Every structure is written in C-alpha cells, then in structure tokens.
Tab-separated table of C-alpha atoms in Angstrom:
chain	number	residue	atom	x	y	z
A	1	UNK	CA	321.363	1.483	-75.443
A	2	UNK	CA	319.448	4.073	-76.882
A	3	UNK	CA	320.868	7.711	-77.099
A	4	UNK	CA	320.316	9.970	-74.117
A	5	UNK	CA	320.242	12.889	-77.071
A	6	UNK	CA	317.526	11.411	-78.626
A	7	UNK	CA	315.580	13.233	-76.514
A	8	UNK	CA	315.618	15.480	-73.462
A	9	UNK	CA	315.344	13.044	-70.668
A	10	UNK	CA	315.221	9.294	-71.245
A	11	UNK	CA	312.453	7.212	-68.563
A	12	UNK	CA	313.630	3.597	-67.468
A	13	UNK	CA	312.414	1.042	-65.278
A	14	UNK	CA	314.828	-0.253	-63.049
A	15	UNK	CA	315.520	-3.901	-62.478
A	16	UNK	CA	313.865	-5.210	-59.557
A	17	UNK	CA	313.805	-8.744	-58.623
A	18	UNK	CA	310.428	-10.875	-58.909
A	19	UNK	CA	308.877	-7.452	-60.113
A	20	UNK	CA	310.348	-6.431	-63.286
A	21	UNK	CA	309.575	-10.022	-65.220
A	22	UNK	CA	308.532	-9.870	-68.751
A	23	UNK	CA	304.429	-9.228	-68.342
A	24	UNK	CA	305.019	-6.381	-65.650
A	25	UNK	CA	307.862	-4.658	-68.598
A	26	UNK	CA	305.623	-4.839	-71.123
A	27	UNK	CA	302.841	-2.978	-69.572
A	28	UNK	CA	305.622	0.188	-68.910
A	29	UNK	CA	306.794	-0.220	-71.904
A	30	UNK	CA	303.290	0.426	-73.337
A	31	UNK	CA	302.976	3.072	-71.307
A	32	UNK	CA	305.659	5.070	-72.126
A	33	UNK	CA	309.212	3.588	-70.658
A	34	UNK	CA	311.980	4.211	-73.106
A	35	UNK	CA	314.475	1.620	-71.801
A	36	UNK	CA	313.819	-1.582	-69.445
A	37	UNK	CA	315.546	-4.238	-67.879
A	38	UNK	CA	315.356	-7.789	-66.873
A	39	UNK	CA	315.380	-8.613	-63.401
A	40	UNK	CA	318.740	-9.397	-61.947
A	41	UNK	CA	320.118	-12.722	-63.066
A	42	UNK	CA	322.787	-14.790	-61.379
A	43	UNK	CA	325.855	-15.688	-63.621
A	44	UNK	CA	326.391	-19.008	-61.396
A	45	UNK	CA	322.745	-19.705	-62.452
A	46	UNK	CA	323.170	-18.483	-65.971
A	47	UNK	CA	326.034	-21.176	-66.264
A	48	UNK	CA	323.815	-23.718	-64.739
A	49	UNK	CA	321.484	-23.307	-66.735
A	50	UNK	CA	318.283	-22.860	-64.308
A	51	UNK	CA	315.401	-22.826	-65.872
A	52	UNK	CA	314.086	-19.830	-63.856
A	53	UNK	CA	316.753	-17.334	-64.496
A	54	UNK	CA	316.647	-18.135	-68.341
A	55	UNK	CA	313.117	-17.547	-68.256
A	56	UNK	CA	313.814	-14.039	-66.446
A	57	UNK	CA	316.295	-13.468	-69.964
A	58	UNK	CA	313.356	-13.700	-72.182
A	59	UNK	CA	311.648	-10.552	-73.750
A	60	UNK	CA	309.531	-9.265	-76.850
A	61	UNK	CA	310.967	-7.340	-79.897
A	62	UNK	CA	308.502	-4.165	-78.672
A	63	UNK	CA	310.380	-4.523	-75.599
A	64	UNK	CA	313.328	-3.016	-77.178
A	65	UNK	CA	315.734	-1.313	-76.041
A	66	UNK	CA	316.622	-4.037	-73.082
A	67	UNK	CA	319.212	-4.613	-71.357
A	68	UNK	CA	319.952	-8.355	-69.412
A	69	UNK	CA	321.445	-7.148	-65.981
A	70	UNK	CA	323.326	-9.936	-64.641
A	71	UNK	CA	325.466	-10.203	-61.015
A	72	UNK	CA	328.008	-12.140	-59.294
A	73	UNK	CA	331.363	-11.843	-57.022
A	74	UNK	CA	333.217	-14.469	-59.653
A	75	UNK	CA	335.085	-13.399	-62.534
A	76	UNK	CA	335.261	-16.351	-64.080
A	77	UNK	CA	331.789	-17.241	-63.367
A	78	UNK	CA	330.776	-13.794	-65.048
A	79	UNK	CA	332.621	-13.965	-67.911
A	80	UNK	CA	331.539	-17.686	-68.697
A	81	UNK	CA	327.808	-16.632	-69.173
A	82	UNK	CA	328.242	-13.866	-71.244
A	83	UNK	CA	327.733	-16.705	-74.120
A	84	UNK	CA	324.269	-17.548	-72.998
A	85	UNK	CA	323.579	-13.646	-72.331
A	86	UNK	CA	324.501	-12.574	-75.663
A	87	UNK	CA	322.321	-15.433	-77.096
A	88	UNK	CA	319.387	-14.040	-76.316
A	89	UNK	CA	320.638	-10.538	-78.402
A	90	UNK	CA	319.936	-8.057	-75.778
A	91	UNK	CA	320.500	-4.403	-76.938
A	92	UNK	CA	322.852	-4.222	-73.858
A	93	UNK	CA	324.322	-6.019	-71.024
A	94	UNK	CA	323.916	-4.727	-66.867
A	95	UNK	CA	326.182	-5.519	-64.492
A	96	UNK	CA	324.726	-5.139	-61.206
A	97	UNK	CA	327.207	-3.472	-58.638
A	98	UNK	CA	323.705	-1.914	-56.476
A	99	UNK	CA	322.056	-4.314	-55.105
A	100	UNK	CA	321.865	-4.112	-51.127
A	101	UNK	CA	320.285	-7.387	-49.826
A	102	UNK	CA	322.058	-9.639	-47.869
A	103	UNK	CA	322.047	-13.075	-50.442
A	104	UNK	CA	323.636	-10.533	-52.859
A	105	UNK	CA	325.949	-8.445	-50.948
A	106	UNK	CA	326.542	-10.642	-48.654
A	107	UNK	CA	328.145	-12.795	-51.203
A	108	UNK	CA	330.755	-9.520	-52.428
A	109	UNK	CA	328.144	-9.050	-55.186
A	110	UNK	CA	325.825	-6.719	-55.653
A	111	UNK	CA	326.733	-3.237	-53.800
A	112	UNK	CA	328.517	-5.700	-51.395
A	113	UNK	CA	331.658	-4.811	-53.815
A	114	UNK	CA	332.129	-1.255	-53.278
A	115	UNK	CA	334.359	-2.406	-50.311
A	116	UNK	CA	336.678	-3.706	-52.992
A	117	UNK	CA	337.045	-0.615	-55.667
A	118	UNK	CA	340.134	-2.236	-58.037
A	119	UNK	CA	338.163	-5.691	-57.894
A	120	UNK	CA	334.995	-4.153	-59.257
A	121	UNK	CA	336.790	-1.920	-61.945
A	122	UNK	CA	338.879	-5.469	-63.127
A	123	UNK	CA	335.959	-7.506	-63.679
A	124	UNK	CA	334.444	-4.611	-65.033
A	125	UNK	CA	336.844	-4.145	-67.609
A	126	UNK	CA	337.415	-8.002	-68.498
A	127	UNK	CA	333.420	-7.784	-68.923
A	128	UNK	CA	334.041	-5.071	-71.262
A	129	UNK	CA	336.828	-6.888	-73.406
A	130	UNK	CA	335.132	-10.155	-73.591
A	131	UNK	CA	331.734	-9.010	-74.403
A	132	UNK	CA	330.213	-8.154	-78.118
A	133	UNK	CA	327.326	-6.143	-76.980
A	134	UNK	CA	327.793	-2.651	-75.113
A	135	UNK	CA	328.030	-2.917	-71.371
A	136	UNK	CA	326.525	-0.828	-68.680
A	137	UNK	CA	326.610	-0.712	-64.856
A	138	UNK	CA	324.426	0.387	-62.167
A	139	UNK	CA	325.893	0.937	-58.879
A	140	UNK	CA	325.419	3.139	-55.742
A	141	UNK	CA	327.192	6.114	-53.847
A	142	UNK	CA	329.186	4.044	-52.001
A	143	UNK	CA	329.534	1.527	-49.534
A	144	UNK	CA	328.524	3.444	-46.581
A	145	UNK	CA	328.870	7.352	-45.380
A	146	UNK	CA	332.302	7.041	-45.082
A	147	UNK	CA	333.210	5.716	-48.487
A	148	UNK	CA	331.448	7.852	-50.858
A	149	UNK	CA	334.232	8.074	-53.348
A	150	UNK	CA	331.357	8.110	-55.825
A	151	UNK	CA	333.074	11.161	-58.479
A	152	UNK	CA	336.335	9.007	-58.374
A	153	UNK	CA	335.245	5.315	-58.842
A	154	UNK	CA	332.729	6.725	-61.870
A	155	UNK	CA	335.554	8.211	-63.625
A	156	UNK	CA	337.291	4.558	-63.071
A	157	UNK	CA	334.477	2.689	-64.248
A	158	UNK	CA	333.958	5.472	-67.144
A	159	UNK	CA	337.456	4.608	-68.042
A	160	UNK	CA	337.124	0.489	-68.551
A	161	UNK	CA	334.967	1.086	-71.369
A	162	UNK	CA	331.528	0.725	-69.819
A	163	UNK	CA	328.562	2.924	-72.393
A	164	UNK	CA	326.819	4.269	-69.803
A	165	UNK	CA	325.859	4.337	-65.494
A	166	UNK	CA	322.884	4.426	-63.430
A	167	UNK	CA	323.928	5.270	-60.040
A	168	UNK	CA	321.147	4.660	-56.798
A	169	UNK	CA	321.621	7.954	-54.233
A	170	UNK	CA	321.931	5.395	-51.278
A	171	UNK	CA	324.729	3.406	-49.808
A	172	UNK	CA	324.874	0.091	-49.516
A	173	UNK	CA	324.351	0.142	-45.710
A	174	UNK	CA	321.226	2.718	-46.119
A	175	UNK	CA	319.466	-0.576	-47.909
A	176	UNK	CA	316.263	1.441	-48.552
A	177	UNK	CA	315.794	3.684	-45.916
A	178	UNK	CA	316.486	7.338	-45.547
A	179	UNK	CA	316.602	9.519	-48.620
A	180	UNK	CA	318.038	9.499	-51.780
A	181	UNK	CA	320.760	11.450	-51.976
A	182	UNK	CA	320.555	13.355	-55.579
A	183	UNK	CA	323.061	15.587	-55.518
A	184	UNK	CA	325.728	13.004	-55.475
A	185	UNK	CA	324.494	11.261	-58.841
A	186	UNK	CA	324.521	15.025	-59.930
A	187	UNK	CA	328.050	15.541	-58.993
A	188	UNK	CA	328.890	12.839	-61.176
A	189	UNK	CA	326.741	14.103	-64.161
A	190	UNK	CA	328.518	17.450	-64.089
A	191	UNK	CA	332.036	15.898	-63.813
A	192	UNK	CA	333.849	17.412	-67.114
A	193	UNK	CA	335.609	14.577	-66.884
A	194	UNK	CA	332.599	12.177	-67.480
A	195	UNK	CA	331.402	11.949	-71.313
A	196	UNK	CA	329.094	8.602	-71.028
A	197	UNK	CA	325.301	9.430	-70.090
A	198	UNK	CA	323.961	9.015	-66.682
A	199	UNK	CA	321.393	7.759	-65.088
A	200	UNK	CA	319.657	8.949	-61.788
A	201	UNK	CA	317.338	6.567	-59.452
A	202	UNK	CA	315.924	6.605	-56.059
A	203	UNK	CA	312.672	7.751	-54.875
A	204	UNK	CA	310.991	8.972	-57.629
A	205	UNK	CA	307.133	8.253	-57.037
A	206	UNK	CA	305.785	11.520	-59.459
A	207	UNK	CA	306.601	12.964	-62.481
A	208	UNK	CA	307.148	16.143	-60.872
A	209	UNK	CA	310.006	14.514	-59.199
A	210	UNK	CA	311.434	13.358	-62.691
A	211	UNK	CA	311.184	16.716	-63.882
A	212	UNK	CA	312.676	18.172	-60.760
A	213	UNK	CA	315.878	15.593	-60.555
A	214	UNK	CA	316.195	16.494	-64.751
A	215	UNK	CA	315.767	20.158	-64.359
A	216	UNK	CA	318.390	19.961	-61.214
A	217	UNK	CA	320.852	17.599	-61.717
A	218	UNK	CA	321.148	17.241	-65.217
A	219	UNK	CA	321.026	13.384	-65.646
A	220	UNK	CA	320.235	11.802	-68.800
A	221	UNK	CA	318.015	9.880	-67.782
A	222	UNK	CA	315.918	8.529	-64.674
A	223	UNK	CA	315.129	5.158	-63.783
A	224	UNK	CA	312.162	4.315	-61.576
A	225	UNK	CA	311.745	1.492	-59.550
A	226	UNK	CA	309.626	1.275	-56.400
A	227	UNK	CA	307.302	3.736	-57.809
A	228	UNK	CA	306.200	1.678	-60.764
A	229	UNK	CA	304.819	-1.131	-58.813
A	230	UNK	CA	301.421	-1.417	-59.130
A	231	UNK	CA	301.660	1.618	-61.105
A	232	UNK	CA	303.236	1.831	-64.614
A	233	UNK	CA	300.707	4.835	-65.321
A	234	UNK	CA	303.828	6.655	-64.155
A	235	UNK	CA	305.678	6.463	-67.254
A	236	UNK	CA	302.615	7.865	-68.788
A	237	UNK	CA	303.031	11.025	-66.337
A	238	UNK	CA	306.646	11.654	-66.965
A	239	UNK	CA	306.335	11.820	-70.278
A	240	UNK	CA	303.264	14.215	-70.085
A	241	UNK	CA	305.256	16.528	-67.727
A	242	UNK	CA	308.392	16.292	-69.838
A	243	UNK	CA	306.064	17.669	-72.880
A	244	UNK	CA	304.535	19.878	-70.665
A	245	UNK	CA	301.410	17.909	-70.598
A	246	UNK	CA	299.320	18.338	-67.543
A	247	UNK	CA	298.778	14.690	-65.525
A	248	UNK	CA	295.454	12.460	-66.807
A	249	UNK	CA	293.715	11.161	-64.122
A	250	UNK	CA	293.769	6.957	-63.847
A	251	UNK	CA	290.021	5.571	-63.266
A	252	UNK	CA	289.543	2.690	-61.382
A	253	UNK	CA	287.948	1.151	-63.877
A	254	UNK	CA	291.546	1.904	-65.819
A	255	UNK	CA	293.216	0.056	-62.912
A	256	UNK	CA	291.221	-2.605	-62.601
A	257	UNK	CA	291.766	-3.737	-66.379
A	258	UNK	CA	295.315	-2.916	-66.273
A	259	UNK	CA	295.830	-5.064	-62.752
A	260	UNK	CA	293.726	-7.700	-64.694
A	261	UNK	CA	296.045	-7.682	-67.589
A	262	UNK	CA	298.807	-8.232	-65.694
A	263	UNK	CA	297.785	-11.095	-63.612
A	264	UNK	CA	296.496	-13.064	-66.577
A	265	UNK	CA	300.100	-12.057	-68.302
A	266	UNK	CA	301.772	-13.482	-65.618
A	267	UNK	CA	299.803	-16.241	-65.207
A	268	UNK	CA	300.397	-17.052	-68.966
A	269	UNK	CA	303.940	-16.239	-68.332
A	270	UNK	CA	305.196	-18.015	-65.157
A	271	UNK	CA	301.937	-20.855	-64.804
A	272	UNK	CA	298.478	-19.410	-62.641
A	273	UNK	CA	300.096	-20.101	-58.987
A	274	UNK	CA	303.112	-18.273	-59.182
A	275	UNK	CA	301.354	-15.339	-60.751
A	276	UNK	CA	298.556	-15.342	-57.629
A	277	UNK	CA	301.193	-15.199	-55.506
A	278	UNK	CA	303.450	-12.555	-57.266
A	279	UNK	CA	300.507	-10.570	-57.967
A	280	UNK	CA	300.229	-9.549	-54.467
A	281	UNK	CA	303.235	-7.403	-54.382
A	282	UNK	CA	301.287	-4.845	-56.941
A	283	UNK	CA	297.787	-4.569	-55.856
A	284	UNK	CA	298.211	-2.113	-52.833
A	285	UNK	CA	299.512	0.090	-55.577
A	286	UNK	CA	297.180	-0.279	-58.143
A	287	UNK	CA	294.739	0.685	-55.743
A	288	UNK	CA	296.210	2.955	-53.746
A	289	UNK	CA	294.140	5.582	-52.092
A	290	UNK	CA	290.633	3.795	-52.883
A	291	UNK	CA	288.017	4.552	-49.884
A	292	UNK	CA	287.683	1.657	-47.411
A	293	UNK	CA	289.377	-0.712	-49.601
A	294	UNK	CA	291.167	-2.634	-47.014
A	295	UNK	CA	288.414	-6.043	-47.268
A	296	UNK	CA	289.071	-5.944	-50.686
A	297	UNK	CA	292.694	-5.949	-50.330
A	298	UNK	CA	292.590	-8.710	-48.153
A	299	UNK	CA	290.775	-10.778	-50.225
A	300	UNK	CA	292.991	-9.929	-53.007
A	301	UNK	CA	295.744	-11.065	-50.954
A	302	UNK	CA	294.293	-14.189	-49.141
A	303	UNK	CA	292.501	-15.968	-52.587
A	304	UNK	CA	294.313	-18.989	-53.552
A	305	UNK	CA	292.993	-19.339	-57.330
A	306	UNK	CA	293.438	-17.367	-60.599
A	307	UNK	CA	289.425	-17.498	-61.060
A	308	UNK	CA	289.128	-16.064	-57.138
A	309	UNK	CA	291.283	-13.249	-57.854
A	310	UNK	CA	289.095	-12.201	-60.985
A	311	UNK	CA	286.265	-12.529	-59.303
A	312	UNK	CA	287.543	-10.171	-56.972
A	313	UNK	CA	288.487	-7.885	-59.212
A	314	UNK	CA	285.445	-7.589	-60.826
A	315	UNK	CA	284.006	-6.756	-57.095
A	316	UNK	CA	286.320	-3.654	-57.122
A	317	UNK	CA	284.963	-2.306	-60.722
A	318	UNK	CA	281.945	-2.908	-59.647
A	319	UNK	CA	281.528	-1.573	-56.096
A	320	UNK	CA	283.829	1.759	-57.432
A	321	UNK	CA	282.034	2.647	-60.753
C-alpha cells in the first residue's frame, strides 16, 4: 500500500459490491483516487473458482496501488485462496471484517464477526503469516452501541501484523442509517499506541467533508464510497481542496461523456446486458440536480438495449446544452 506520508491525506475508493468493478475504478482512478479496491470477493468462491468473482480480481497496471479485498467466516477456506489472490499480484490484500448485509454477516463474515473479537484477531493473524503480500483490514466500530470496543480490538488487530485499517463510523446493526460516527475512527488515529496508518470512511459526499474529517481527526487517509457513485468527479474535488484549489464546476455535457464511458466500459467489461442493468445504480448521480429530469431518468432506467441507453444519453446532452 502506498505511504500515507507520501502526502498529506491519501483519497481511496472503498470497495462496494457490483459498484466498484474494474471500468467504474478506472474512471476514479483517472480522476484523482490514490488507492482502490476490488469489490468484495468470497474466499469459498475464490476456491471454486467462479468465474464471476475472478473476473471481479482483475485490474490494469494504472490501476495501481490495489488492493483484492476478500471475506469469509472460514479459516481454512480463507487461507486456501490466498494462492489464487496472490496470483493476480495485487499491491495488497483486504480482509473484509465491515460489511453489514445480511448474506455476509449473517454468515459470521463480514461485520457479522465483531461478536467474536479472538476469532477475528486469529484468522487475522494466520492471514498475516501465510500471506506474501502486505495485509490490510477494514472493519467497523463495533458490533452494535454496546460493543464499541473499537480503541481495544484496533490495537489487537494492529498487533497481528496487519499494514494498515480503514475503520466505517457505524456499527454493524446501524447498516447504513444514522450518522457516521467520526470521532471514534479518530480515537483510534490518536491512540499512541497505534503506529500503522488509518483510514476514515462514512458519509463523505464533498470535499469539504474530506478536508474537515483530515483537518479533525487526523486520519491518513479517507475512503469514499457512496459518494462516488455516479460521481467520481469527487476525487477530482478532494484533491483540489487538499491543494487549496477552489471546486471546478462538472458540465453536463462532462457527465454525459463520462456516464457514456462508463457504460460502454462495462459493457466491454462484463457483456452489454449486465452493464444496462448495472448502469442504473449510477445515473441518478451522474445527474443529480438536473431540472425536470425525472422522464429522462426513467427512460434511462426502463431501456432494455445498450444502443437505447445511448440514444438516451445523447437526448440529455442535447436537451441540456
């Protein structure tokens, strides 16, 4: 992973699943992400292997630094595809102890394994061992309200060897809703105790937030999920702010080619019909505060073709220019 003294503030995107695939990175990365990752990969699948989470491995060389976040409940099962992970020569390797939804956590995945502290920090550690790449984790403050042991368990999983942690300021009960609670990831940040860097996320939709949570808390870096859908112009912005820089304002022409990009990326990437329907999880934010644009978002959303969609979004350029 690349140095959080590099520079003053490093600017990630988070992993999201069926979001953060290998056409949707490369647009952030162009426009200013320092570090990305894959989407979430199971190791059961990984062993398997599925066709669809190898594909979710791949990535370019100007994607670099990557990491290839991986989760699971197994041991064995998680130390088994560390082969196949390290294969594809990721700069590092995620394990995923954050994720919320029920198909993860459900499973004592995920965030689903911050009811089980000394389980976590063992696998953690035999991941650590076994593997020949630097390991990382990204996690969250805790199970629910009444478990946020999130100072103590950091120190635990600083202590199994891991190079660095991006923490999420929700439980795993919160899900998504509510706030993010900052000033817990900060705690951890200003721990004397805690030497490896640190990485903030949740609810960061501006650059002015970045700057804030930086200026604030102290992190190392910031990873942005949510708010990079449909808009990876905000990598752009944070670096502007954290130079100083005041925003640049996005066209809609600018949007328009960008959203195009990406569809036809995707549609090279994962085959035309996937991409159509994939797509639709981006364009209310690509377009975000357009006047009356609800029929074209609905046509956006209800077109069944690649050539449809294009069409449509050569409506929008036009009927905005």
């Amino acid at each position: 992973m690349a140095s959080a003294t590099e520079k003053q503030c490093l600017i990630g995107l988070s992993p999201m699943d069926d979001i953060t695939d290998l056409p949707f990175r490369q647009l952030c990365k162009e426009m200013g992400a320092d570090l990305l990752f894959t989407e979430f990969i199971a190791s059961e699948a990984l062993n398997r292997d599925a066709e669809k989470s190898l594909r979710k491995m791949r990535f370019t060389p100007e994607q670099r630094p990557i990491g290839i976040q991986i989760f699971g409940a197994n041991e064995e099962e998680l130390l088994r595809c560390l082969e196949v992970v390290e294969q594809a020569e990721p700069d590092f390797i995620d394990i995923n102890w954050g994720c919320p939804v029920r198909k993860v956590a459900g499973k004592g995945a995920g965030s689903g394994i911050l009811q089980d502290i000394p389980k976590m920090l063992g696998i953690t550690s035999s991941l650590v061992k076994q593997a020949h790449l630097p390991v990382t984790v990204k996690t969250r403050i805790g199970y629910n309200h009444d478990s946020m042991m999130i100072t103590e368990f950091c120190e635990a999983l600083q202590d199994t060897g891991i190079a660095a942690l991006s923490i999420h300021g929700r439980t795993k009960t919160q899900m998504y809703s509510g706030t993010a609670d900052w000033s817990m990831i900060g705690a951890v940040k200003n721990n004397p105790r805690i030497t490896i860097p640190i990485f903030g996320n949740g609810d960061i939709t501006t650059a002015a937030q970045a700057v804030d949570c930086k200026n604030r808390y102290g992190v190392d870096g910031i990873l942005i999920g949510r708010g990079a859908i449909g808009n990876p112009w905000i990598f752009e912005q944070c670096q502007r702010a954290f130079r100083g820089e005041p925003e640049r304002e996005i066209t809609v022409i600018e949007r328009v080619e960008v959203c195009r990009r990406h569809l036809l990326a995707a549609a090279d990437f994962k085959g035309e019909r996937t991409a159509v329907f994939e797509m639709r999880k981006h364009y209310g934010a690509y377009f975000k505060g357009l006047f009356n644009f609800k029929p074209f978002r609905l046509a956006l959303v209800a077109t069944p073709t690649l050539e449809d969609t294009l069409t449509v979004l050569d409506r929008i350029a036009e009927h905005y220019n």
